[in-house]
Amino acid sequence: MNNKPISRPGHVALRVLDLDESIHHYVDVLGLIETGRDSQGRVYLKAWDEHDHHCLILREADSPGMDYMAFKVVSESELKRLAQAIEDYGISTEWIKAGESLATGERVRFTAPTGHVFELYAHKDIYGNGMPTTNPGIQAQNLKGIHPSRFDHCALMGNGVEESYRLFKDVLGFDLTEQVVDGENMMAAFMSCSNKPHDVAFIFAEEKGKFHHMSFFVDSWAQVLAAADIIANHDVSHEVGPTRHGITRGETMYFFDPSGNRNEVFSGGYIWYSDRPTLTWTTDELPRAIFFTERKLSETFFKVMT
Ligand code: FE2
């Protein structure tokens, strides 16, 4: 589909157990930039090369996990059209007024068949990337930690993968770039609203609404390797990598924030065009699809979710 109505993943709202510990992780280790705090105590963060106000909202809570993932829609009129289209598809929507979260216009909220809450919005204030837009230079100054350039995608687990895939394809205009199938059953759907190999992935789990990971883009394989040194220096809980994915061909490493929410740093991958064929992996090749180098899954990878 050309002229896609959704331009990109915008932000994720995460629950964390201890706000100060989490800010240390996301600011000092990951290298995000704090851009605001609101009257509810929520903390707003962005990756350095993003211009919009935030890509991550942290909220202290009794259990970790994702409150919602938000996508930026290309215009206010498309936002209204999509809200109606979601209703017409049989899924109820709720409008949240502009300003409920910092720097963000009105949002429409809905729950996908896999149990994940999503929001769409058309406006977020520009914060800037630390460089002028005329004669800008190539990197902002005084960056900390891993300093990914942007938020890339989320992987979300639950049952109802095929139903969420259909909603995102038929109503929201996403493409299916890759899938994992077990016979006739769709076990995972990798979906793009852009030129990236995925903007969101749905992966089968018995329980609905589980958060697998939020991924941050770094510019090179070398920066994934450097990220491994940084998390080791900070004694961050490490899971897998640096290694290579079969699906997306991305270079990757997984680790956990202090609340147990999984983070990924990701580099590479191919450019997606909507006329590329969908790639299909079969479950007997799942280890190679996920970790191409090792060709085996880690003990925790599909067991630990928040
Ligand atoms: Fe990922």
mmCIF file of C-alpha atoms and ligand atoms in Angstrom:
data_model
loop_
_atom_site.group_PDB
_atom_site.id
_atom_site.type_symbol
_atom_site.label_atom_id
_atom_site.label_comp_id
_atom_site.label_asym_id
_atom_site.label_seq_id
_atom_site.Cartn_x
_atom_site.Cartn_y
_atom_site.Cartn_z
ATOM 1 C CA MET A 1 0.000 0.000 0.000
ATOM 2 C CA ASN A 2 1.338 3.432 -0.848
ATOM 3 C CA ASN A 3 0.465 6.650 0.994
ATOM 4 C CA LYS A 4 0.331 4.875 4.317
ATOM 5 C CA PRO A 5 -1.769 6.680 6.935
ATOM 6 C CA ILE A 6 0.658 5.964 9.796
ATOM 7 C CA SER A 7 4.143 7.394 9.515
ATOM 8 C CA ARG A 8 6.027 5.699 12.352
ATOM 9 C CA PRO A 9 6.067 4.299 15.876
ATOM 10 C CA GLY A 10 5.901 7.339 18.144
ATOM 11 C CA HIS A 11 6.335 6.262 21.719
ATOM 12 C CA VAL A 12 5.819 3.577 24.329
ATOM 13 C CA ALA A 13 4.401 4.025 27.812
ATOM 14 C CA LEU A 14 6.149 1.625 30.198
ATOM 15 C CA ARG A 15 5.472 0.747 33.821
ATOM 16 C CA VAL A 16 8.527 0.532 36.041
ATOM 17 C CA LEU A 17 8.950 -0.467 39.675
ATOM 18 C CA ASP A 18 11.326 2.288 40.749
ATOM 19 C CA LEU A 19 11.434 5.537 38.832
ATOM 20 C CA ASP A 20 14.896 6.686 39.943
ATOM 21 C CA GLU A 21 16.527 3.337 39.097
ATOM 22 C CA SER A 22 14.770 3.381 35.740
ATOM 23 C CA ILE A 23 15.877 6.916 34.937
ATOM 24 C CA HIS A 24 19.473 5.886 35.686
ATOM 25 C CA HIS A 25 19.075 2.972 33.263
ATOM 26 C CA TYR A 26 17.372 4.847 30.439
ATOM 27 C CA VAL A 27 19.406 8.071 30.746
ATOM 28 C CA ASP A 28 22.890 7.062 31.963
ATOM 29 C CA VAL A 29 23.168 3.590 30.417
ATOM 30 C CA LEU A 30 20.914 3.700 27.366
ATOM 31 C CA GLY A 31 21.590 7.379 26.777
ATOM 32 C CA LEU A 32 18.084 8.729 26.254
ATOM 33 C CA ILE A 33 17.435 12.394 27.060
ATOM 34 C CA GLU A 34 14.870 13.451 29.663
ATOM 35 C CA THR A 35 12.489 16.002 28.135
ATOM 36 C CA GLY A 36 9.881 16.485 30.847
ATOM 37 C CA ARG A 37 7.941 15.346 33.911
ATOM 38 C CA ASP A 38 4.206 15.828 34.381
ATOM 39 C CA SER A 39 1.902 16.372 37.346
ATOM 40 C CA GLN A 40 1.237 12.615 37.556
ATOM 41 C CA GLY A 41 4.963 11.980 38.025
ATOM 42 C CA ARG A 42 5.442 10.460 34.592
ATOM 43 C CA VAL A 43 8.893 10.968 33.021
ATOM 44 C CA TYR A 44 9.328 11.667 29.300
ATOM 45 C CA LEU A 45 12.433 10.653 27.340
ATOM 46 C CA LYS A 46 13.673 10.782 23.766
ATOM 47 C CA ALA A 47 16.523 9.307 21.734
ATOM 48 C CA TRP A 48 19.018 11.908 20.645
ATOM 49 C CA ASP A 49 18.242 12.113 16.903
ATOM 50 C CA GLU A 50 14.479 12.232 17.307
ATOM 51 C CA HIS A 51 12.960 15.667 16.877
ATOM 52 C CA ASP A 52 9.635 14.915 18.585
ATOM 53 C CA HIS A 53 9.285 15.518 22.320
ATOM 54 C CA HIS A 54 9.435 11.902 23.499
ATOM 55 C CA CYS A 55 9.582 8.240 22.510
ATOM 56 C CA LEU A 56 9.242 6.766 26.000
ATOM 57 C CA ILE A 57 7.044 7.581 28.989
ATOM 58 C CA LEU A 58 7.885 5.939 32.328
ATOM 59 C CA ARG A 59 5.286 5.502 35.052
ATOM 60 C CA GLU A 60 6.016 4.022 38.470
ATOM 61 C CA ALA A 61 3.706 1.081 39.215
ATOM 62 C CA ASP A 62 3.514 -2.174 41.163
ATOM 63 C CA SER A 63 4.172 -4.341 38.113
ATOM 64 C CA PRO A 64 6.329 -3.793 35.007
ATOM 65 C CA GLY A 65 5.059 -3.954 31.420
ATOM 66 C CA MET A 66 3.618 -1.781 28.686
ATOM 67 C CA ASP A 67 0.634 0.500 29.152
ATOM 68 C CA TYR A 68 0.413 1.233 25.423
ATOM 69 C CA MET A 69 2.346 1.736 22.180
ATOM 70 C CA ALA A 70 1.553 4.878 20.155
ATOM 71 C CA PHE A 71 1.886 5.522 16.419
ATOM 72 C CA LYS A 72 2.075 8.893 14.722
ATOM 73 C CA VAL A 73 -0.562 9.405 12.017
ATOM 74 C CA VAL A 74 0.209 11.643 9.032
ATOM 75 C CA SER A 75 -2.600 14.180 9.645
ATOM 76 C CA GLU A 76 -5.526 15.101 11.906
ATOM 77 C CA SER A 77 -7.983 14.131 9.152
ATOM 78 C CA GLU A 78 -6.363 10.685 8.797
ATOM 79 C CA LEU A 79 -6.512 10.281 12.583
ATOM 80 C CA LYS A 80 -10.280 10.839 12.531
ATOM 81 C CA ARG A 81 -10.696 8.563 9.513
ATOM 82 C CA LEU A 82 -8.691 5.758 11.160
ATOM 83 C CA ALA A 83 -10.659 6.076 14.420
ATOM 84 C CA GLN A 84 -13.889 5.595 12.485
ATOM 85 C CA ALA A 85 -12.391 2.729 10.474
ATOM 86 C CA ILE A 86 -11.376 0.929 13.697
ATOM 87 C CA GLU A 87 -14.931 1.355 15.036
ATOM 88 C CA ASP A 88 -16.378 0.119 11.731
ATOM 89 C CA TYR A 89 -14.089 -2.934 12.006
ATOM 90 C CA GLY A 90 -15.809 -3.743 15.309
ATOM 91 C CA ILE A 91 -13.218 -2.529 17.805
ATOM 92 C CA SER A 92 -14.226 0.215 20.228
ATOM 93 C CA THR A 93 -12.152 3.374 20.518
ATOM 94 C CA GLU A 94 -11.667 6.027 23.159
ATOM 95 C CA TRP A 95 -10.530 9.600 22.574
ATOM 96 C CA ILE A 96 -8.039 11.137 24.998
ATOM 97 C CA LYS A 97 -7.899 14.894 25.000
ATOM 98 C CA ALA A 98 -4.902 16.907 23.852
ATOM 99 C CA GLY A 99 -2.427 17.648 26.627
ATOM 100 C CA GLU A 100 -3.279 14.608 28.795
ATOM 101 C CA SER A 101 0.320 13.636 28.232
ATOM 102 C CA LEU A 102 2.943 16.307 27.689
ATOM 103 C CA ALA A 103 3.412 17.867 24.241
ATOM 104 C CA THR A 104 0.893 15.550 22.572
ATOM 105 C CA GLY A 105 -2.320 16.275 20.684
ATOM 106 C CA GLU A 106 -5.532 14.302 20.999
ATOM 107 C CA ARG A 107 -5.126 10.528 20.835
ATOM 108 C CA VAL A 108 -7.399 7.655 19.984
ATOM 109 C CA ARG A 109 -6.969 4.459 21.989
ATOM 110 C CA PHE A 110 -7.991 0.901 21.142
ATOM 111 C CA THR A 111 -7.106 -2.651 22.138
ATOM 112 C CA ALA A 112 -5.851 -5.075 19.477
ATOM 113 C CA PRO A 113 -6.985 -8.722 19.426
ATOM 114 C CA THR A 114 -3.688 -9.798 21.066
ATOM 115 C CA GLY A 115 -4.707 -7.689 24.070
ATOM 116 C CA HIS A 116 -2.265 -4.821 23.543
ATOM 117 C CA VAL A 117 -3.395 -1.224 23.929
ATOM 118 C CA PHE A 118 -2.434 1.090 21.068
ATOM 119 C CA GLU A 119 -2.839 4.800 20.577
ATOM 120 C CA LEU A 120 -2.785 6.953 17.460
ATOM 121 C CA TYR A 121 -2.033 10.669 17.437
ATOM 122 C CA ALA A 122 -1.265 13.240 14.776
ATOM 123 C CA HIS A 123 0.611 15.905 16.729
ATOM 124 C CA LYS A 124 3.577 15.983 19.062
ATOM 125 C CA ASP A 125 5.593 19.111 19.839
ATOM 126 C CA ILE A 126 9.035 19.353 18.311
ATOM 127 C CA TYR A 127 11.848 19.290 20.884
ATOM 128 C CA GLY A 128 14.762 19.123 18.450
ATOM 129 C CA ASN A 129 17.771 16.830 18.208
ATOM 130 C CA GLY A 130 20.350 19.126 19.755
ATOM 131 C CA MET A 131 21.538 20.514 16.419
ATOM 132 C CA PRO A 132 20.288 23.370 14.263
ATOM 133 C CA THR A 133 18.261 22.486 11.156
ATOM 134 C CA THR A 134 20.423 24.783 9.016
ATOM 135 C CA ASN A 135 24.047 23.630 8.683
ATOM 136 C CA PRO A 136 23.349 21.010 11.348
ATOM 137 C CA GLY A 137 26.480 18.878 11.804
ATOM 138 C CA ILE A 138 26.249 15.108 12.255
ATOM 139 C CA GLN A 139 25.826 14.360 15.946
ATOM 140 C CA ALA A 140 24.609 16.226 19.013
ATOM 141 C CA GLN A 141 27.140 16.963 21.756
ATOM 142 C CA ASN A 142 27.453 15.425 25.225
ATOM 143 C CA LEU A 143 25.646 12.165 24.494
ATOM 144 C CA LYS A 144 25.770 9.493 27.192
ATOM 145 C CA GLY A 145 25.857 5.709 27.262
ATOM 146 C CA ILE A 146 24.675 3.696 24.268
ATOM 147 C CA HIS A 147 22.894 6.730 22.748
ATOM 148 C CA PRO A 148 20.680 5.077 20.106
ATOM 149 C CA SER A 149 19.536 7.491 17.432
ATOM 150 C CA ARG A 150 15.853 6.572 17.715
ATOM 151 C CA PHE A 151 13.164 4.247 19.012
ATOM 152 C CA ASP A 152 12.688 1.545 16.372
ATOM 153 C CA HIS A 153 9.948 -1.007 17.131
ATOM 154 C CA CYS A 154 8.211 -3.184 19.710
ATOM 155 C CA ALA A 155 7.613 -6.928 19.847
ATOM 156 C CA LEU A 156 4.394 -7.866 21.615
ATOM 157 C CA MET A 157 3.177 -11.296 22.671
ATOM 158 C CA GLY A 158 -0.286 -12.733 23.000
ATOM 159 C CA ASN A 159 -2.811 -14.982 21.370
ATOM 160 C CA GLY A 160 -4.716 -13.597 18.418
ATOM 161 C CA VAL A 161 -1.648 -12.930 16.220
ATOM 162 C CA GLU A 162 -3.526 -13.448 12.958
ATOM 163 C CA GLU A 163 -6.392 -11.209 14.118
ATOM 164 C CA SER A 164 -4.016 -8.404 15.117
ATOM 165 C CA TYR A 165 -2.197 -8.844 11.789
ATOM 166 C CA ARG A 166 -5.496 -8.419 9.904
ATOM 167 C CA LEU A 167 -6.396 -5.279 11.858
ATOM 168 C CA PHE A 168 -2.995 -3.721 11.212
ATOM 169 C CA LYS A 169 -3.025 -4.709 7.527
ATOM 170 C CA ASP A 170 -6.643 -4.094 6.541
ATOM 171 C CA VAL A 171 -7.451 -1.065 8.701
ATOM 172 C CA LEU A 172 -4.157 0.624 9.571
ATOM 173 C CA GLY A 173 -2.345 0.016 6.268
ATOM 174 C CA PHE A 174 0.690 -1.902 7.545
ATOM 175 C CA ASP A 175 2.559 -4.417 5.355
ATOM 176 C CA LEU A 176 3.458 -7.947 6.441
ATOM 177 C CA THR A 177 7.215 -8.092 5.869
ATOM 178 C CA GLU A 178 7.907 -11.485 7.458
ATOM 179 C CA GLN A 179 5.925 -14.187 9.213
ATOM 180 C CA VAL A 180 6.504 -17.396 11.138
ATOM 181 C CA VAL A 181 4.015 -20.157 10.396
ATOM 182 C CA ASP A 182 3.239 -23.543 11.907
ATOM 183 C CA GLY A 183 1.337 -25.209 9.084
ATOM 184 C CA GLU A 184 -1.702 -22.992 8.547
ATOM 185 C CA ASN A 185 -1.228 -21.089 11.808
ATOM 186 C CA MET A 186 0.433 -17.679 11.901
ATOM 187 C CA MET A 187 2.737 -17.732 14.944
ATOM 188 C CA ALA A 188 4.402 -14.338 14.401
ATOM 189 C CA ALA A 189 3.753 -11.324 12.189
ATOM 190 C CA PHE A 190 6.375 -8.647 11.474
ATOM 191 C CA MET A 191 4.650 -5.519 10.244
ATOM 192 C CA SER A 192 5.832 -2.234 8.724
ATOM 193 C CA CYS A 193 4.108 1.121 8.316
ATOM 194 C CA SER A 194 7.299 2.544 6.790
ATOM 195 C CA ASN A 195 10.464 1.470 4.934
ATOM 196 C CA LYS A 196 11.738 -0.513 7.921
ATOM 197 C CA PRO A 197 11.647 -4.328 8.103
ATOM 198 C CA HIS A 198 9.303 -4.000 11.089
ATOM 199 C CA ASP A 199 7.664 -1.310 13.189
ATOM 200 C CA VAL A 200 5.740 -3.752 15.351
ATOM 201 C CA ALA A 201 5.819 -7.542 15.705
ATOM 202 C CA PHE A 202 3.121 -9.794 17.136
ATOM 203 C CA ILE A 203 4.317 -13.145 18.488
ATOM 204 C CA PHE A 204 2.127 -15.951 19.799
ATOM 205 C CA ALA A 205 1.840 -16.527 23.543
ATOM 206 C CA GLU A 206 -0.979 -18.154 25.503
ATOM 207 C CA GLU A 207 -1.587 -15.028 27.547
ATOM 208 C CA LYS A 208 -2.763 -11.824 25.901
ATOM 209 C CA GLY A 209 -1.233 -8.387 26.268
ATOM 210 C CA LYS A 210 2.363 -9.296 27.130
ATOM 211 C CA PHE A 211 5.323 -7.034 26.385
ATOM 212 C CA HIS A 212 8.385 -8.718 24.843
ATOM 213 C CA HIS A 213 10.665 -5.784 24.069
ATOM 214 C CA MET A 214 11.151 -2.202 23.007
ATOM 215 C CA SER A 215 13.973 -1.723 20.516
ATOM 216 C CA PHE A 216 16.289 1.216 19.972
ATOM 217 C CA PHE A 217 18.194 1.789 16.732
ATOM 218 C CA VAL A 218 21.942 2.303 16.696
ATOM 219 C CA ASP A 219 23.800 3.246 13.556
ATOM 220 C CA SER A 220 26.170 0.294 13.133
ATOM 221 C CA TRP A 221 27.205 -3.224 14.150
ATOM 222 C CA ALA A 222 30.128 -1.529 15.897
ATOM 223 C CA GLN A 223 27.709 0.436 18.051
ATOM 224 C CA VAL A 224 25.887 -2.795 19.028
ATOM 225 C CA LEU A 225 29.277 -4.177 20.144
ATOM 226 C CA ALA A 226 30.039 -0.976 22.039
ATOM 227 C CA ALA A 227 26.618 -1.250 23.713
ATOM 228 C CA ALA A 228 27.640 -4.677 25.044
ATOM 229 C CA ASP A 229 30.646 -3.109 26.767
ATOM 230 C CA ILE A 230 28.483 -0.355 28.231
ATOM 231 C CA ILE A 231 25.864 -2.681 29.733
ATOM 232 C CA ALA A 232 28.634 -4.861 31.178
ATOM 233 C CA ASN A 233 30.305 -1.816 32.729
ATOM 234 C CA HIS A 234 26.991 -0.841 34.342
ATOM 235 C CA ASP A 235 26.213 -4.432 35.422
ATOM 236 C CA VAL A 236 22.943 -4.435 33.481
ATOM 237 C CA SER A 237 21.117 -7.779 33.222
ATOM 238 C CA HIS A 238 22.132 -9.238 29.827
ATOM 239 C CA GLU A 239 20.182 -11.827 27.852
ATOM 240 C CA VAL A 240 21.405 -12.453 24.262
ATOM 241 C CA GLY A 241 23.982 -11.098 21.850
ATOM 242 C CA PRO A 242 25.493 -9.208 20.207
ATOM 243 C CA THR A 243 24.298 -11.462 17.408
ATOM 244 C CA ARG A 244 22.351 -11.500 14.158
ATOM 245 C CA HIS A 245 18.648 -12.047 13.469
ATOM 246 C CA GLY A 246 17.474 -14.123 10.505
ATOM 247 C CA ILE A 247 14.166 -12.275 10.501
ATOM 248 C CA THR A 248 14.891 -8.638 9.518
ATOM 249 C CA ARG A 249 18.653 -9.503 9.222
ATOM 250 C CA GLY A 250 19.198 -7.020 12.031
ATOM 251 C CA GLU A 251 22.196 -6.958 14.359
ATOM 252 C CA THR A 252 21.002 -7.167 17.916
ATOM 253 C CA MET A 253 21.531 -7.425 21.643
ATOM 254 C CA TYR A 254 18.919 -7.934 24.377
ATOM 255 C CA PHE A 255 19.079 -6.864 28.002
ATOM 256 C CA PHE A 256 16.671 -5.868 30.779
ATOM 257 C CA ASP A 257 15.830 -2.632 32.513
ATOM 258 C CA PRO A 258 15.860 -2.731 36.341
ATOM 259 C CA SER A 259 12.131 -3.658 36.386
ATOM 260 C CA GLY A 260 12.589 -6.607 34.000
ATOM 261 C CA ASN A 261 11.268 -4.910 30.858
ATOM 262 C CA ARG A 262 13.313 -6.204 27.921
ATOM 263 C CA ASN A 263 15.278 -3.707 25.793
ATOM 264 C CA GLU A 264 16.947 -4.336 22.450
ATOM 265 C CA VAL A 265 19.590 -2.394 20.573
ATOM 266 C CA PHE A 266 19.232 -3.024 16.876
ATOM 267 C CA SER A 267 21.151 -2.076 13.766
ATOM 268 C CA GLY A 268 21.037 -2.875 10.073
ATOM 269 C CA GLY A 269 18.138 -4.694 8.456
ATOM 270 C CA TYR A 270 16.961 -4.130 4.909
ATOM 271 C CA ILE A 271 14.848 -1.373 3.378
ATOM 272 C CA TRP A 272 11.248 -2.447 2.993
ATOM 273 C CA TYR A 273 9.214 -1.476 -0.065
ATOM 274 C CA SER A 274 5.558 -2.429 -0.203
ATOM 275 C CA ASP A 275 6.006 -4.455 -3.391
ATOM 276 C CA ARG A 276 8.604 -6.775 -1.821
ATOM 277 C CA PRO A 277 7.256 -10.261 -1.168
ATOM 278 C CA THR A 278 6.545 -11.299 2.417
ATOM 279 C CA LEU A 279 9.220 -13.670 3.758
ATOM 280 C CA THR A 280 7.992 -16.797 5.523
ATOM 281 C CA TRP A 281 9.827 -18.843 8.140
ATOM 282 C CA THR A 282 8.570 -22.208 9.359
ATOM 283 C CA THR A 283 8.621 -23.065 13.069
ATOM 284 C CA ASP A 284 11.168 -25.864 12.552
ATOM 285 C CA GLU A 285 13.577 -23.087 11.477
ATOM 286 C CA LEU A 286 12.570 -20.742 14.312
ATOM 287 C CA PRO A 287 15.952 -20.821 16.106
ATOM 288 C CA ARG A 288 17.712 -19.698 12.893
ATOM 289 C CA ALA A 289 14.983 -17.141 12.196
ATOM 290 C CA ILE A 290 15.468 -15.531 15.603
ATOM 291 C CA PHE A 291 19.212 -15.999 16.221
ATOM 292 C CA PHE A 292 20.869 -16.729 12.904
ATOM 293 C CA THR A 293 24.367 -17.107 14.297
ATOM 294 C CA GLU A 294 23.665 -19.467 17.199
ATOM 295 C CA ARG A 295 20.713 -21.283 15.560
ATOM 296 C CA LYS A 296 19.272 -21.877 19.008
ATOM 297 C CA LEU A 297 16.930 -19.958 21.268
ATOM 298 C CA SER A 298 17.997 -18.803 24.694
ATOM 299 C CA GLU A 299 16.182 -20.359 27.667
ATOM 300 C CA THR A 300 14.507 -17.104 28.560
ATOM 301 C CA PHE A 301 13.701 -15.506 25.216
ATOM 302 C CA PHE A 302 10.085 -16.653 24.839
ATOM 303 C CA LYS A 303 9.518 -17.267 28.546
ATOM 304 C CA VAL A 304 10.314 -13.914 30.122
ATOM 305 C CA MET A 305 7.762 -11.192 29.349
ATOM 306 C CA THR A 306 6.331 -8.295 31.289
HETATM 307 FE FE FE2 B 1 13.253 -6.435 18.037
#
